[in-house]
Amino acid sequence: MENETQAQSAIATMANPVSNAPVKKAPLKYVLISPARNEEDFIELTIKSVIKQTVLPLRWVIVSDGSTDRTDEIAAKYAKEYDWIDFTRMPERTERDFAGKVGCFNAGFARVKDLDYDIVGSLDADISFDEEYFEFLLGKFAEDPKLGLAGTPFREDGATYDFRFSSTEHVSGACQLFRRECFKAIGGYVPVKGGGIDVIAVLSARMRGWRTQTFIQKSSLHHRPMGSANNKGKVAAAFKLGRTQYCLGFHPLWQSFRSVYQMTKRPYVTGGIALFAGYFWAMFRRVKRPIGNDLVEFQRTDQMKRLRAFFRMRVLRRSA
């Protein structure tokens, strides 16, 4: 009888030789949505980066925002070659703004609504990254059930984003990955023409108890310089950014220090002055904010806490 029991055990082990080994969880499934407007110079770099991923998306929807260059041609070619790439086009429009980008994202989001996935990502069509980029981020979601929104820094003009006047709790809009439940909880992206849709998404997620995180162990390469899409120059882009930051509830003291810091970056002095002018011009004009007072208060409280921590650290370093 004992021999028979041992034989049965041996057969069971042969049938399942790793029965005693720890069971690996299936990787999280993700979908990507990429609004793209006149990105013929860069979109192929983004497509090749996604194709080379060690973990491919369940579906990737590229939405042309009425492009008038070769963007549609390039995206359609790859959609024919890879069945998990879906290409669609929105009607042509004259203005380039962030509300249009949200409209494109929502059109792509509607095309994946019936799929079974865990993570949804907004991916710009002008960045590139290494082949383990999404596997790395999916791993972070798997490790932390409270992680609702994640991404990485981006490199531009040879430099990585400086977090001294930001926080790793902010996730750049170049690539934002949301846990599906988190994206549903915040109600998706808010269609704000002047920009800041990524900031609003981060603040909304944090206010609802989700953790948001930029993981600095990896980065993407941003090929189109920020503010260059409308070809208005860096000074004009800085003025516009200052106006946007007022609309997003930035604290005046925070903005003042940020403007001084920006004077040390190109374009030297003028960029910081333009950032300062854009913010306080909007304040004196009482430009209407697209967000509620609760988000403004949350934003300002967080900025003052970080500003105090910044100066406290400098005092400690001087003391040491």
PDB file of C-alpha atoms in Angstrom:
ATOM      1  CA  MET A   1       0.000   0.000   0.000  1.00  0.00           C
ATOM      2  CA  GLU A   2       2.863   2.351   0.874  1.00  0.00           C
ATOM      3  CA  ASN A   3       4.548   1.630  -2.492  1.00  0.00           C
ATOM      4  CA  GLU A   4       1.306   2.382  -4.321  1.00  0.00           C
ATOM      5  CA  THR A   5       0.954   5.742  -2.552  1.00  0.00           C
ATOM      6  CA  GLN A   6       4.550   6.654  -3.450  1.00  0.00           C
ATOM      7  CA  ALA A   7       3.919   5.714  -7.082  1.00  0.00           C
ATOM      8  CA  GLN A   8       0.825   7.900  -7.243  1.00  0.00           C
ATOM      9  CA  SER A   9       2.782  10.785  -5.747  1.00  0.00           C
ATOM     10  CA  ALA A  10       5.545  10.319  -8.315  1.00  0.00           C
ATOM     11  CA  ILE A  11       3.035  10.332 -11.188  1.00  0.00           C
ATOM     12  CA  ALA A  12       1.454  13.545  -9.843  1.00  0.00           C
ATOM     13  CA  THR A  13       4.869  15.184  -9.619  1.00  0.00           C
ATOM     14  CA  MET A  14       5.688  14.164 -13.209  1.00  0.00           C
ATOM     15  CA  ALA A  15       2.402  15.625 -14.402  1.00  0.00           C
ATOM     16  CA  ASN A  16       3.096  18.887 -12.556  1.00  0.00           C
ATOM     17  CA  PRO A  17       6.854  19.079 -11.998  1.00  0.00           C
ATOM     18  CA  VAL A  18       6.722  22.607 -10.587  1.00  0.00           C
ATOM     19  CA  SER A  19       3.812  22.054  -8.221  1.00  0.00           C
ATOM     20  CA  ASN A  20       5.922  23.072  -5.220  1.00  0.00           C
ATOM     21  CA  ALA A  21       7.423  26.115  -6.925  1.00  0.00           C
ATOM     22  CA  PRO A  22       5.917  29.573  -6.294  1.00  0.00           C
ATOM     23  CA  VAL A  23       3.194  30.330  -8.816  1.00  0.00           C
ATOM     24  CA  LYS A  24       3.959  33.376 -10.980  1.00  0.00           C
ATOM     25  CA  LYS A  25       1.128  35.823 -11.427  1.00  0.00           C
ATOM     26  CA  ALA A  26       0.056  36.424 -14.998  1.00  0.00           C
ATOM     27  CA  PRO A  27       1.349  39.808 -16.201  1.00  0.00           C
ATOM     28  CA  LEU A  28      -1.136  42.651 -16.128  1.00  0.00           C
ATOM     29  CA  LYS A  29      -2.807  43.354 -19.447  1.00  0.00           C
ATOM     30  CA  TYR A  30      -2.621  46.869 -20.805  1.00  0.00           C
ATOM     31  CA  VAL A  31      -3.935  48.975 -23.674  1.00  0.00           C
ATOM     32  CA  LEU A  32      -2.436  52.147 -25.138  1.00  0.00           C
ATOM     33  CA  ILE A  33      -4.039  55.167 -26.771  1.00  0.00           C
ATOM     34  CA  SER A  34      -1.979  57.686 -28.767  1.00  0.00           C
ATOM     35  CA  PRO A  35      -3.494  60.919 -30.061  1.00  0.00           C
ATOM     36  CA  ALA A  36      -1.259  62.110 -32.922  1.00  0.00           C
ATOM     37  CA  ARG A  37      -1.360  65.361 -34.849  1.00  0.00           C
ATOM     38  CA  ASN A  38       1.190  65.962 -37.612  1.00  0.00           C
ATOM     39  CA  GLU A  39       3.849  63.710 -36.075  1.00  0.00           C
ATOM     40  CA  GLU A  40       5.417  62.360 -39.265  1.00  0.00           C
ATOM     41  CA  ASP A  41       8.923  63.165 -37.973  1.00  0.00           C
ATOM     42  CA  PHE A  42       8.619  61.150 -34.770  1.00  0.00           C
ATOM     43  CA  ILE A  43       5.689  58.714 -34.786  1.00  0.00           C
ATOM     44  CA  GLU A  44       7.691  55.910 -36.375  1.00  0.00           C
ATOM     45  CA  LEU A  45      10.193  56.105 -33.496  1.00  0.00           C
ATOM     46  CA  THR A  46       7.311  55.641 -31.059  1.00  0.00           C
ATOM     47  CA  ILE A  47       5.817  52.766 -33.065  1.00  0.00           C
ATOM     48  CA  LYS A  48       9.145  50.930 -33.265  1.00  0.00           C
ATOM     49  CA  SER A  49       9.619  51.362 -29.507  1.00  0.00           C
ATOM     50  CA  VAL A  50       6.225  49.769 -28.776  1.00  0.00           C
ATOM     51  CA  ILE A  51       6.729  46.932 -31.274  1.00  0.00           C
ATOM     52  CA  LYS A  52       9.993  45.950 -29.532  1.00  0.00           C
ATOM     53  CA  GLN A  53       8.443  45.745 -26.056  1.00  0.00           C
ATOM     54  CA  THR A  54       9.021  42.541 -24.070  1.00  0.00           C
ATOM     55  CA  VAL A  55       5.345  42.745 -23.028  1.00  0.00           C
ATOM     56  CA  LEU A  56       3.114  43.930 -25.862  1.00  0.00           C
ATOM     57  CA  PRO A  57      -0.165  45.789 -25.327  1.00  0.00           C
ATOM     58  CA  LEU A  58      -3.437  43.959 -25.786  1.00  0.00           C
ATOM     59  CA  ARG A  59      -4.439  46.781 -28.142  1.00  0.00           C
ATOM     60  CA  TRP A  60      -2.847  50.060 -29.202  1.00  0.00           C
ATOM     61  CA  VAL A  61      -5.150  52.649 -30.726  1.00  0.00           C
ATOM     62  CA  ILE A  62      -3.437  55.429 -32.686  1.00  0.00           C
ATOM     63  CA  VAL A  63      -5.855  58.307 -33.261  1.00  0.00           C
ATOM     64  CA  SER A  64      -4.934  60.868 -35.894  1.00  0.00           C
ATOM     65  CA  ASP A  65      -6.097  64.305 -34.808  1.00  0.00           C
ATOM     66  CA  GLY A  66      -6.905  65.452 -38.353  1.00  0.00           C
ATOM     67  CA  SER A  67      -3.253  65.240 -39.416  1.00  0.00           C
ATOM     68  CA  THR A  68      -2.320  66.875 -42.705  1.00  0.00           C
ATOM     69  CA  ASP A  69       1.140  65.340 -43.126  1.00  0.00           C
ATOM     70  CA  ARG A  70       2.237  61.664 -43.463  1.00  0.00           C
ATOM     71  CA  THR A  71       1.166  60.683 -39.930  1.00  0.00           C
ATOM     72  CA  ASP A  72      -1.884  58.762 -41.162  1.00  0.00           C
ATOM     73  CA  GLU A  73       0.075  56.946 -43.847  1.00  0.00           C
ATOM     74  CA  ILE A  74       2.749  55.787 -41.396  1.00  0.00           C
ATOM     75  CA  ALA A  75       0.286  54.683 -38.710  1.00  0.00           C
ATOM     76  CA  ALA A  76      -1.995  52.881 -41.194  1.00  0.00           C
ATOM     77  CA  LYS A  77       0.952  50.950 -42.623  1.00  0.00           C
ATOM     78  CA  TYR A  78       1.840  49.487 -39.216  1.00  0.00           C
ATOM     79  CA  ALA A  79      -1.812  48.832 -38.364  1.00  0.00           C
ATOM     80  CA  LYS A  80      -2.028  46.574 -41.420  1.00  0.00           C
ATOM     81  CA  GLU A  81       1.093  44.711 -40.367  1.00  0.00           C
ATOM     82  CA  TYR A  82       0.230  44.189 -36.672  1.00  0.00           C
ATOM     83  CA  ASP A  83      -3.271  43.101 -35.709  1.00  0.00           C
ATOM     84  CA  TRP A  84      -2.994  44.588 -32.191  1.00  0.00           C
ATOM     85  CA  ILE A  85      -2.437  48.095 -33.630  1.00  0.00           C
ATOM     86  CA  ASP A  86      -5.657  49.943 -34.435  1.00  0.00           C
ATOM     87  CA  PHE A  87      -5.642  53.167 -36.440  1.00  0.00           C
ATOM     88  CA  THR A  88      -8.476  55.665 -36.689  1.00  0.00           C
ATOM     89  CA  ARG A  89      -8.797  59.298 -37.736  1.00  0.00           C
ATOM     90  CA  MET A  90     -10.649  62.289 -36.317  1.00  0.00           C
ATOM     91  CA  PRO A  91     -11.974  65.106 -38.525  1.00  0.00           C
ATOM     92  CA  GLU A  92      -9.542  67.846 -39.508  1.00  0.00           C
ATOM     93  CA  ARG A  93      -9.568  71.005 -37.378  1.00  0.00           C
ATOM     94  CA  THR A  94      -7.723  74.303 -37.497  1.00  0.00           C
ATOM     95  CA  GLU A  95      -6.687  74.673 -33.849  1.00  0.00           C
ATOM     96  CA  ARG A  96      -4.118  72.598 -31.970  1.00  0.00           C
ATOM     97  CA  ASP A  97      -5.119  72.417 -28.305  1.00  0.00           C
ATOM     98  CA  PHE A  98      -5.327  69.972 -25.427  1.00  0.00           C
ATOM     99  CA  ALA A  99      -9.118  69.715 -25.497  1.00  0.00           C
ATOM    100  CA  GLY A 100      -8.712  68.209 -28.978  1.00  0.00           C
ATOM    101  CA  LYS A 101      -6.180  65.761 -27.598  1.00  0.00           C
ATOM    102  CA  VAL A 102      -8.711  64.631 -24.985  1.00  0.00           C
ATOM    103  CA  GLY A 103     -11.319  64.182 -27.720  1.00  0.00           C
ATOM    104  CA  CYS A 104      -8.901  61.935 -29.602  1.00  0.00           C
ATOM    105  CA  PHE A 105      -8.091  59.962 -26.468  1.00  0.00           C
ATOM    106  CA  ASN A 106     -11.801  59.433 -25.747  1.00  0.00           C
ATOM    107  CA  ALA A 107     -12.341  58.207 -29.311  1.00  0.00           C
ATOM    108  CA  GLY A 108      -9.552  55.666 -28.834  1.00  0.00           C
ATOM    109  CA  PHE A 109     -10.811  54.751 -25.372  1.00  0.00           C
ATOM    110  CA  ALA A 110     -14.231  53.899 -26.835  1.00  0.00           C
ATOM    111  CA  ARG A 111     -12.550  51.368 -29.145  1.00  0.00           C
ATOM    112  CA  VAL A 112     -11.140  49.357 -26.210  1.00  0.00           C
ATOM    113  CA  LYS A 113     -14.155  49.548 -23.872  1.00  0.00           C
ATOM    114  CA  ASP A 114     -15.114  45.909 -24.400  1.00  0.00           C
ATOM    115  CA  LEU A 115     -11.609  44.495 -23.864  1.00  0.00           C
ATOM    116  CA  ASP A 116     -10.475  42.814 -20.651  1.00  0.00           C
ATOM    117  CA  TYR A 117      -7.468  44.816 -19.443  1.00  0.00           C
ATOM    118  CA  ASP A 118      -5.974  46.111 -16.194  1.00  0.00           C
ATOM    119  CA  ILE A 119      -4.026  49.192 -17.255  1.00  0.00           C
ATOM    120  CA  VAL A 120      -4.802  51.958 -19.762  1.00  0.00           C
ATOM    121  CA  GLY A 121      -2.065  54.253 -21.018  1.00  0.00           C
ATOM    122  CA  SER A 122      -1.953  57.610 -22.757  1.00  0.00           C
ATOM    123  CA  LEU A 123       1.167  57.657 -24.936  1.00  0.00           C
ATOM    124  CA  ASP A 124       2.394  60.659 -26.917  1.00  0.00           C
ATOM    125  CA  ALA A 125       3.449  59.987 -30.500  1.00  0.00           C
ATOM    126  CA  ASP A 126       6.806  61.770 -30.217  1.00  0.00           C
ATOM    127  CA  ILE A 127       8.695  59.747 -27.593  1.00  0.00           C
ATOM    128  CA  SER A 128      10.838  56.597 -27.653  1.00  0.00           C
ATOM    129  CA  PHE A 129      12.046  54.205 -24.942  1.00  0.00           C
ATOM    130  CA  ASP A 130      13.783  50.875 -24.328  1.00  0.00           C
ATOM    131  CA  GLU A 131      12.249  47.431 -24.887  1.00  0.00           C
ATOM    132  CA  GLU A 132      11.497  46.760 -21.177  1.00  0.00           C
ATOM    133  CA  TYR A 133       9.764  50.066 -20.570  1.00  0.00           C
ATOM    134  CA  PHE A 134       6.200  48.802 -20.139  1.00  0.00           C
ATOM    135  CA  GLU A 135       7.213  45.531 -18.461  1.00  0.00           C
ATOM    136  CA  PHE A 136       8.971  47.653 -15.828  1.00  0.00           C
ATOM    137  CA  LEU A 137       5.919  49.849 -15.203  1.00  0.00           C
ATOM    138  CA  LEU A 138       3.505  46.902 -15.168  1.00  0.00           C
ATOM    139  CA  GLY A 139       5.705  45.343 -12.501  1.00  0.00           C
ATOM    140  CA  LYS A 140       5.258  48.419 -10.322  1.00  0.00           C
ATOM    141  CA  PHE A 141       1.473  48.138 -10.607  1.00  0.00           C
ATOM    142  CA  ALA A 142       1.662  44.443  -9.717  1.00  0.00           C
ATOM    143  CA  GLU A 143       3.703  45.226  -6.600  1.00  0.00           C
ATOM    144  CA  ASP A 144       1.398  47.958  -5.275  1.00  0.00           C
ATOM    145  CA  PRO A 145      -2.410  47.632  -5.495  1.00  0.00           C
ATOM    146  CA  LYS A 146      -2.800  51.291  -4.454  1.00  0.00           C
ATOM    147  CA  LEU A 147      -0.669  52.557  -7.342  1.00  0.00           C
ATOM    148  CA  GLY A 148      -3.215  54.241  -9.583  1.00  0.00           C
ATOM    149  CA  LEU A 149      -1.055  56.246 -11.987  1.00  0.00           C
ATOM    150  CA  ALA A 150       2.565  55.733 -13.012  1.00  0.00           C
ATOM    151  CA  GLY A 151       5.164  56.848 -15.526  1.00  0.00           C
ATOM    152  CA  THR A 152       8.799  57.862 -15.902  1.00  0.00           C
ATOM    153  CA  PRO A 153      10.716  61.096 -16.499  1.00  0.00           C
ATOM    154  CA  PHE A 154      11.557  62.129 -20.039  1.00  0.00           C
ATOM    155  CA  ARG A 155      14.833  63.388 -21.459  1.00  0.00           C
ATOM    156  CA  GLU A 156      14.854  66.421 -23.719  1.00  0.00           C
ATOM    157  CA  ASP A 157      17.828  68.252 -25.245  1.00  0.00           C
ATOM    158  CA  GLY A 158      20.123  65.848 -23.391  1.00  0.00           C
ATOM    159  CA  ALA A 159      18.695  66.642 -19.928  1.00  0.00           C
ATOM    160  CA  THR A 160      16.239  64.803 -17.679  1.00  0.00           C
ATOM    161  CA  TYR A 161      13.456  66.718 -15.961  1.00  0.00           C
ATOM    162  CA  ASP A 162      14.588  68.486 -12.771  1.00  0.00           C
ATOM    163  CA  PHE A 163      12.408  67.483  -9.797  1.00  0.00           C
ATOM    164  CA  ARG A 164      13.507  70.297  -7.469  1.00  0.00           C
ATOM    165  CA  PHE A 165      10.406  72.289  -8.407  1.00  0.00           C
ATOM    166  CA  SER A 166       8.215  69.318  -9.056  1.00  0.00           C
ATOM    167  CA  SER A 167       7.682  65.993  -7.348  1.00  0.00           C
ATOM    168  CA  THR A 168       7.977  62.336  -8.262  1.00  0.00           C
ATOM    169  CA  GLU A 169       4.286  62.160  -7.374  1.00  0.00           C
ATOM    170  CA  HIS A 170       3.619  64.057 -10.602  1.00  0.00           C
ATOM    171  CA  VAL A 171       3.520  61.909 -13.749  1.00  0.00           C
ATOM    172  CA  SER A 172       4.309  63.544 -17.088  1.00  0.00           C
ATOM    173  CA  GLY A 173       1.609  63.504 -19.733  1.00  0.00           C
ATOM    174  CA  ALA A 174       4.086  62.138 -22.289  1.00  0.00           C
ATOM    175  CA  CYS A 175       3.215  58.676 -20.973  1.00  0.00           C
ATOM    176  CA  GLN A 176       0.704  58.125 -18.209  1.00  0.00           C
ATOM    177  CA  LEU A 177      -0.395  54.610 -17.235  1.00  0.00           C
ATOM    178  CA  PHE A 178      -3.576  54.330 -15.153  1.00  0.00           C
ATOM    179  CA  ARG A 179      -4.972  51.401 -13.261  1.00  0.00           C
ATOM    180  CA  ARG A 180      -8.365  50.888 -14.856  1.00  0.00           C
ATOM    181  CA  GLU A 181     -10.252  51.503 -11.595  1.00  0.00           C
ATOM    182  CA  CYS A 182      -8.322  54.723 -10.978  1.00  0.00           C
ATOM    183  CA  PHE A 183      -9.063  56.118 -14.420  1.00  0.00           C
ATOM    184  CA  LYS A 184     -12.737  55.366 -13.913  1.00  0.00           C
ATOM    185  CA  ALA A 185     -12.710  57.004 -10.462  1.00  0.00           C
ATOM    186  CA  ILE A 186     -11.332  60.325 -11.764  1.00  0.00           C
ATOM    187  CA  GLY A 187     -13.770  60.363 -14.671  1.00  0.00           C
ATOM    188  CA  GLY A 188     -11.055  60.346 -17.336  1.00  0.00           C
ATOM    189  CA  TYR A 189      -9.256  63.384 -18.708  1.00  0.00           C
ATOM    190  CA  VAL A 190     -10.728  66.872 -18.402  1.00  0.00           C
ATOM    191  CA  PRO A 191     -10.834  68.628 -21.825  1.00  0.00           C
ATOM    192  CA  VAL A 192      -8.948  71.854 -21.020  1.00  0.00           C
ATOM    193  CA  LYS A 193      -7.868  73.846 -24.090  1.00  0.00           C
ATOM    194  CA  GLY A 194      -4.942  75.561 -22.389  1.00  0.00           C
ATOM    195  CA  GLY A 195      -3.277  72.368 -21.176  1.00  0.00           C
ATOM    196  CA  GLY A 196      -2.607  70.755 -17.831  1.00  0.00           C
ATOM    197  CA  ILE A 197      -4.755  67.684 -18.421  1.00  0.00           C
ATOM    198  CA  ASP A 198      -1.954  65.504 -17.003  1.00  0.00           C
ATOM    199  CA  VAL A 199      -1.701  67.670 -13.852  1.00  0.00           C
ATOM    200  CA  ILE A 200      -5.461  67.533 -13.271  1.00  0.00           C
ATOM    201  CA  ALA A 201      -5.445  63.751 -13.672  1.00  0.00           C
ATOM    202  CA  VAL A 202      -2.644  63.371 -11.111  1.00  0.00           C
ATOM    203  CA  LEU A 203      -4.281  65.689  -8.573  1.00  0.00           C
ATOM    204  CA  SER A 204      -7.676  64.002  -9.017  1.00  0.00           C
ATOM    205  CA  ALA A 205      -6.168  60.559  -8.477  1.00  0.00           C
ATOM    206  CA  ARG A 206      -4.258  61.628  -5.357  1.00  0.00           C
ATOM    207  CA  MET A 207      -7.356  63.321  -3.890  1.00  0.00           C
ATOM    208  CA  ARG A 208      -9.202  60.020  -4.234  1.00  0.00           C
ATOM    209  CA  GLY A 209      -6.558  58.114  -2.306  1.00  0.00           C
ATOM    210  CA  TRP A 210      -4.579  56.613  -5.200  1.00  0.00           C
ATOM    211  CA  ARG A 211      -0.811  56.682  -5.200  1.00  0.00           C
ATOM    212  CA  THR A 212       0.807  58.356  -8.200  1.00  0.00           C
ATOM    213  CA  GLN A 213       4.488  57.907  -8.972  1.00  0.00           C
ATOM    214  CA  THR A 214       7.192  58.768 -11.484  1.00  0.00           C
ATOM    215  CA  PHE A 215       9.788  56.001 -11.392  1.00  0.00           C
ATOM    216  CA  ILE A 216      13.190  57.516 -12.125  1.00  0.00           C
ATOM    217  CA  GLN A 217      14.911  54.176 -12.801  1.00  0.00           C
ATOM    218  CA  LYS A 218      13.835  54.495 -16.432  1.00  0.00           C
ATOM    219  CA  SER A 219      13.160  57.385 -18.778  1.00  0.00           C
ATOM    220  CA  SER A 220      11.824  58.104 -22.240  1.00  0.00           C
ATOM    221  CA  LEU A 221      13.290  60.367 -24.907  1.00  0.00           C
ATOM    222  CA  HIS A 222      11.066  63.308 -25.882  1.00  0.00           C
ATOM    223  CA  HIS A 223      11.855  64.243 -29.472  1.00  0.00           C
ATOM    224  CA  ARG A 224       9.704  67.357 -29.880  1.00  0.00           C
ATOM    225  CA  PRO A 225      10.818  70.158 -27.478  1.00  0.00           C
ATOM    226  CA  MET A 226       8.035  71.213 -25.117  1.00  0.00           C
ATOM    227  CA  GLY A 227       6.104  74.238 -26.374  1.00  0.00           C
ATOM    228  CA  SER A 228       7.413  73.903 -29.918  1.00  0.00           C
ATOM    229  CA  ALA A 229       4.287  72.397 -31.494  1.00  0.00           C
ATOM    230  CA  ASN A 230       2.934  75.807 -32.459  1.00  0.00           C
ATOM    231  CA  ASN A 231       6.348  77.220 -33.447  1.00  0.00           C
ATOM    232  CA  LYS A 232       5.982  80.293 -31.212  1.00  0.00           C
ATOM    233  CA  GLY A 233       9.392  80.114 -29.531  1.00  0.00           C
ATOM    234  CA  LYS A 234      10.508  79.283 -26.016  1.00  0.00           C
ATOM    235  CA  VAL A 235       9.744  82.687 -24.483  1.00  0.00           C
ATOM    236  CA  ALA A 236       6.157  82.664 -25.773  1.00  0.00           C
ATOM    237  CA  ALA A 237       5.820  79.047 -24.622  1.00  0.00           C
ATOM    238  CA  ALA A 238       7.028  80.042 -21.128  1.00  0.00           C
ATOM    239  CA  PHE A 239       4.449  82.851 -20.953  1.00  0.00           C
ATOM    240  CA  LYS A 240       1.715  80.423 -21.957  1.00  0.00           C
ATOM    241  CA  LEU A 241       2.944  77.889 -19.388  1.00  0.00           C
ATOM    242  CA  GLY A 242       2.784  80.531 -16.657  1.00  0.00           C
ATOM    243  CA  ARG A 243      -0.808  81.295 -17.605  1.00  0.00           C
ATOM    244  CA  THR A 244      -1.637  77.584 -17.555  1.00  0.00           C
ATOM    245  CA  GLN A 245      -0.052  77.173 -14.134  1.00  0.00           C
ATOM    246  CA  TYR A 246      -2.249  79.940 -12.749  1.00  0.00           C
ATOM    247  CA  CYS A 247      -5.285  78.136 -14.168  1.00  0.00           C
ATOM    248  CA  LEU A 248      -4.116  74.944 -12.451  1.00  0.00           C
ATOM    249  CA  GLY A 249      -4.031  76.655  -9.054  1.00  0.00           C
ATOM    250  CA  PHE A 250      -0.285  77.026  -8.513  1.00  0.00           C
ATOM    251  CA  HIS A 251       0.516  79.036  -5.363  1.00  0.00           C
ATOM    252  CA  PRO A 252       1.886  82.566  -6.092  1.00  0.00           C
ATOM    253  CA  LEU A 253       4.904  82.027  -3.817  1.00  0.00           C
ATOM    254  CA  TRP A 254       5.681  78.699  -5.450  1.00  0.00           C
ATOM    255  CA  GLN A 255       5.415  80.289  -8.889  1.00  0.00           C
ATOM    256  CA  SER A 256       7.743  83.118  -7.898  1.00  0.00           C
ATOM    257  CA  PHE A 257      10.486  80.748  -6.779  1.00  0.00           C
ATOM    258  CA  ARG A 258       9.930  78.579  -9.827  1.00  0.00           C
ATOM    259  CA  SER A 259      10.296  81.611 -12.112  1.00  0.00           C
ATOM    260  CA  VAL A 260      13.573  82.630 -10.463  1.00  0.00           C
ATOM    261  CA  TYR A 261      14.885  79.101 -10.885  1.00  0.00           C
ATOM    262  CA  GLN A 262      13.802  79.091 -14.559  1.00  0.00           C
ATOM    263  CA  MET A 263      15.998  82.157 -15.165  1.00  0.00           C
ATOM    264  CA  THR A 264      19.027  79.879 -14.782  1.00  0.00           C
ATOM    265  CA  LYS A 265      17.840  77.749 -17.717  1.00  0.00           C
ATOM    266  CA  ARG A 266      17.695  78.494 -21.431  1.00  0.00           C
ATOM    267  CA  PRO A 267      16.558  80.938 -22.589  1.00  0.00           C
ATOM    268  CA  TYR A 268      18.422  82.534 -19.674  1.00  0.00           C
ATOM    269  CA  VAL A 269      16.546  85.179 -17.652  1.00  0.00           C
ATOM    270  CA  THR A 270      13.879  85.807 -20.313  1.00  0.00           C
ATOM    271  CA  GLY A 271      12.299  82.377 -19.870  1.00  0.00           C
ATOM    272  CA  GLY A 272      11.828  82.920 -16.116  1.00  0.00           C
ATOM    273  CA  ILE A 273      10.499  86.448 -16.650  1.00  0.00           C
ATOM    274  CA  ALA A 274       7.993  85.172 -19.210  1.00  0.00           C
ATOM    275  CA  LEU A 275       6.870  82.382 -16.846  1.00  0.00           C
ATOM    276  CA  PHE A 276       6.358  84.932 -14.055  1.00  0.00           C
ATOM    277  CA  ALA A 277       4.566  87.383 -16.372  1.00  0.00           C
ATOM    278  CA  GLY A 278       2.215  84.748 -17.772  1.00  0.00           C
ATOM    279  CA  TYR A 279       1.143  83.648 -14.303  1.00  0.00           C
ATOM    280  CA  PHE A 280       0.538  87.116 -12.832  1.00  0.00           C
ATOM    281  CA  TRP A 281      -1.043  88.414 -16.048  1.00  0.00           C
ATOM    282  CA  ALA A 282      -3.614  85.635 -15.698  1.00  0.00           C
ATOM    283  CA  MET A 283      -4.050  86.455 -12.007  1.00  0.00           C
ATOM    284  CA  PHE A 284      -4.723  90.161 -12.626  1.00  0.00           C
ATOM    285  CA  ARG A 285      -7.052  89.307 -15.512  1.00  0.00           C
ATOM    286  CA  ARG A 286      -8.828  86.815 -13.218  1.00  0.00           C
ATOM    287  CA  VAL A 287      -8.736  84.162 -15.898  1.00  0.00           C
ATOM    288  CA  LYS A 288     -11.315  81.499 -15.164  1.00  0.00           C
ATOM    289  CA  ARG A 289      -9.900  78.247 -13.812  1.00  0.00           C
ATOM    290  CA  PRO A 290     -11.096  74.923 -15.292  1.00  0.00           C
ATOM    291  CA  ILE A 291     -10.776  73.136 -11.934  1.00  0.00           C
ATOM    292  CA  GLY A 292     -12.676  73.372  -8.661  1.00  0.00           C
ATOM    293  CA  ASN A 293     -11.531  75.040  -5.443  1.00  0.00           C
ATOM    294  CA  ASP A 294     -10.900  71.650  -3.847  1.00  0.00           C
ATOM    295  CA  LEU A 295      -8.215  70.835  -6.441  1.00  0.00           C
ATOM    296  CA  VAL A 296      -6.700  74.331  -6.108  1.00  0.00           C
ATOM    297  CA  GLU A 297      -6.476  73.975  -2.330  1.00  0.00           C
ATOM    298  CA  PHE A 298      -5.001  70.484  -2.605  1.00  0.00           C
ATOM    299  CA  GLN A 299      -2.412  71.748  -5.118  1.00  0.00           C
ATOM    300  CA  ARG A 300      -1.355  74.744  -3.026  1.00  0.00           C
ATOM    301  CA  THR A 301      -1.139  72.851   0.253  1.00  0.00           C
ATOM    302  CA  ASP A 302       1.087  70.279  -1.423  1.00  0.00           C
ATOM    303  CA  GLN A 303       3.334  72.953  -2.978  1.00  0.00           C
ATOM    304  CA  MET A 304       3.826  74.818   0.312  1.00  0.00           C
ATOM    305  CA  LYS A 305       4.685  71.568   2.064  1.00  0.00           C
ATOM    306  CA  ARG A 306       7.319  70.805  -0.579  1.00  0.00           C
ATOM    307  CA  LEU A 307       8.680  74.358  -0.519  1.00  0.00           C
ATOM    308  CA  ARG A 308       9.130  74.211   3.281  1.00  0.00           C
ATOM    309  CA  ALA A 309      10.869  70.843   2.961  1.00  0.00           C
ATOM    310  CA  PHE A 310      13.160  72.270   0.239  1.00  0.00           C
ATOM    311  CA  PHE A 311      14.355  75.194   2.372  1.00  0.00           C
ATOM    312  CA  ARG A 312      14.571  73.101   5.533  1.00  0.00           C
ATOM    313  CA  MET A 313      16.902  70.745   3.701  1.00  0.00           C
ATOM    314  CA  ARG A 314      19.070  73.652   2.511  1.00  0.00           C
ATOM    315  CA  VAL A 315      19.358  74.987   6.077  1.00  0.00           C
ATOM    316  CA  LEU A 316      20.368  71.557   7.348  1.00  0.00           C
ATOM    317  CA  ARG A 317      23.010  71.233   4.647  1.00  0.00           C
ATOM    318  CA  ARG A 318      24.490  74.659   5.470  1.00  0.00           C
ATOM    319  CA  SER A 319      24.530  73.738   9.157  1.00  0.00           C
ATOM    320  CA  ALA A 320      26.339  70.511   8.399  1.00  0.00           C
TER     321      ALA A 320
END
